[in-house]
Amino acid sequence: MKMKQCPLCKKMVPELLYDMHVATDQLVIERMKKDFPGWSEKDGVCEPCLQRYRAKAA
Ligand SMILES: [Zn+2]
C-alpha cells in the first residue's frame, strides 16, 4: 500500500483527509494553520490529527 506522510505530525498514514472544508471545521482549519504556517487544507491531514484538532476546537 502506498503510504502518505501527514504534513502535521509527519507520520506515514494510508490516507490523508481533505474533507475539512465544511463550515463546522473552519475553526479546526484555522488552528491547524496557526500551528503550521504554510499548511493548507489542500495538503490534507491524517485522521488522528483531525480528531485531535476537533477535540481542541470543541
Ligand atoms: Zn497527522
XYZ file of N, CA and C and ligand atoms in Angstrom:
175
model
N 0.846 -1.203 0.000
C 0.000 0.000 0.000
C 0.878 1.249 0.000
N 0.482 2.206 -0.784
C 1.244 3.448 -0.857
C 0.879 4.334 0.339
N 1.906 4.680 1.115
C 1.652 5.483 2.298
C 1.907 6.956 2.001
N 1.179 7.781 2.718
C 1.369 9.226 2.578
C 1.813 9.800 3.910
N 2.563 10.887 3.830
C 3.028 11.500 5.066
C 2.115 12.652 5.459
N 1.677 12.612 6.695
C 0.850 13.703 7.212
C 1.727 14.950 7.357
N 1.295 16.073 6.801
C 2.105 17.292 6.893
C 2.183 17.835 8.309
N 1.289 17.420 9.161
C 1.259 17.959 10.516
C 2.101 17.133 11.490
N 1.821 15.840 11.590
C 2.530 15.014 12.564
C 3.677 14.220 11.935
N 3.797 14.282 10.611
C 4.881 13.617 9.870
C 4.813 12.101 9.915
N 3.698 11.568 10.358
C 3.542 10.116 10.381
C 3.097 9.633 9.014
N 3.493 8.407 8.702
C 3.060 7.801 7.460
C 1.697 7.163 7.685
N 0.748 7.541 6.861
C -0.612 7.035 7.003
C -1.107 6.547 5.647
N -2.042 5.592 5.667
C -2.554 5.072 4.385
C -3.321 6.119 3.596
N -3.907 7.067 4.336
C -4.785 8.011 3.669
C -4.793 9.353 4.378
N -4.801 10.408 3.596
C -4.947 11.748 4.174
C -6.364 12.248 3.898
N -6.839 13.043 4.822
C -8.199 13.570 4.684
C -8.161 14.984 4.126
N -9.075 15.240 3.220
C -9.135 16.565 2.603
C -10.522 17.183 2.751
N -11.360 16.485 3.491
C -12.758 16.927 3.536
C -13.034 17.827 4.731
N -12.209 18.845 4.875
C -12.365 19.729 6.033
C -12.915 21.087 5.649
N -13.481 21.174 4.474
C -13.948 22.467 4.007
C -15.314 22.832 4.570
N -15.940 21.853 5.245
C -17.266 22.137 5.791
C -17.181 23.201 6.877
N -18.241 23.948 7.017
C -18.255 25.094 7.921
C -17.913 24.715 9.357
N -18.304 23.523 9.781
C -18.062 23.122 11.163
C -16.578 22.941 11.456
N -15.774 22.717 10.425
C -14.351 22.506 10.639
C -13.531 23.766 10.379
N -14.192 24.889 10.210
C -13.488 26.131 9.935
C -12.520 26.471 11.063
N -12.969 26.296 12.299
C -12.126 26.582 13.467
C -10.936 25.623 13.524
N -11.205 24.370 13.179
C -10.145 23.354 13.146
C -9.065 23.751 12.145
N -9.497 24.152 10.977
C -8.562 24.559 9.926
C -7.754 25.770 10.363
N -8.415 26.725 11.000
C -7.712 27.918 11.468
C -6.637 27.572 12.485
N -6.950 26.658 13.391
C -5.971 26.248 14.407
C -4.794 25.510 13.794
N -5.082 24.673 12.829
C -4.002 23.956 12.148
C -3.079 24.941 11.437
N -3.658 25.941 10.806
C -2.858 26.931 10.085
C -2.027 27.778 11.038
N -2.574 28.002 12.227
C -1.862 28.769 13.232
C -0.633 27.990 13.707
N -0.823 26.678 13.908
C 0.264 25.821 14.386
C 1.243 25.462 13.270
N 0.737 25.412 12.058
C 1.569 25.018 10.916
C 1.438 26.039 9.796
N 2.135 27.160 9.941
C 2.074 28.181 8.882
C 2.554 27.577 7.568
N 1.836 27.850 6.516
C 2.216 27.276 5.234
C 1.366 26.075 4.889
N 0.764 25.480 5.904
C -0.126 24.354 5.634
C -1.443 24.882 5.082
N -2.014 24.128 4.174
C -3.337 24.470 3.672
C -4.189 23.213 3.697
N -5.485 23.394 3.785
C -6.384 22.240 3.849
C -6.250 21.369 2.604
N -5.692 21.940 1.538
C -5.481 21.151 0.324
C -4.363 20.129 0.515
N -3.514 20.352 1.543
C -2.410 19.425 1.807
C -2.890 18.177 2.527
N -4.044 18.274 3.181
C -4.602 17.130 3.866
C -3.979 16.897 5.243
N -4.666 16.103 6.034
C -4.160 15.691 7.349
C -4.573 14.251 7.596
N -3.892 13.610 8.558
C -4.293 12.258 8.904
C -5.482 12.317 9.851
N -6.140 11.205 9.968
C -7.334 11.131 10.807
C -7.056 11.513 12.267
N -5.996 10.958 12.899
C -5.717 11.330 14.299
C -5.508 12.832 14.486
N -4.843 13.488 13.542
C -4.645 14.935 13.639
C -5.982 15.660 13.591
N -6.809 15.259 12.676
C -8.118 15.896 12.552
C -8.920 15.722 13.840
N -8.876 14.511 14.394
C -9.606 14.262 15.635
C -9.049 15.097 16.769
N -7.716 15.192 16.817
C -7.067 15.943 17.884
C -7.459 17.415 17.817
N -7.452 17.955 16.624
C -7.785 19.381 16.482
C -9.279 19.630 16.667
N -10.073 18.642 16.297
C -11.503 18.790 16.535
C -11.775 18.823 18.029
N -11.064 17.997 18.778
C -11.239 17.949 20.242
C -10.781 19.266 20.862
N -9.661 19.813 20.357
C -9.142 21.085 20.853
C -10.108 22.223 20.574
N -10.690 22.186 19.385
C -11.559 23.281 18.948
C -12.904 23.241 19.640
N -13.264 22.083 20.147
C -14.589 21.927 20.752
C -14.701 22.718 22.057
Zn -1.170 13.729 11.368
